[in-house]
Amino acid sequence: LERGFTMTHYQKGNDPTPYLTKAIELDPRNWLAYYLRGQEYGYWQSKLPLAMADYRRVVELKPDFAPAYCNMA
């Protein structure tokens, strides 16, 4: 998760999705990994259906996390 977070925020041009996907495989209830992967899919890779699926999962796991709702809008 830390490597994916770092790549998402500080190393543009590198693809953090494999690291975030691995974090999700290791802990399927890790809402932050879903959120970061959704951001990567939505903002940088233009894979909106995948981004929406990740944001929906964030809302299931952490319903009070407003940024996920905002990104779905």
CSV table of C-alpha atoms in Angstrom, one decimal, residues 2 17 24 42-43 48:
chain,number,residue,atom,x,y,z
A,2,GLU,CA,2.8,2.4,0.9
A,17,THR,CA,-2.1,-0.2,-9.8
A,24,ILE,CA,-6.3,-5.4,-1.9
A,42,GLY,CA,-10.3,7.5,-13.0
A,43,TYR,CA,-7.9,10.4,-13.1
A,48,LEU,CA,-14.0,5.0,-15.4
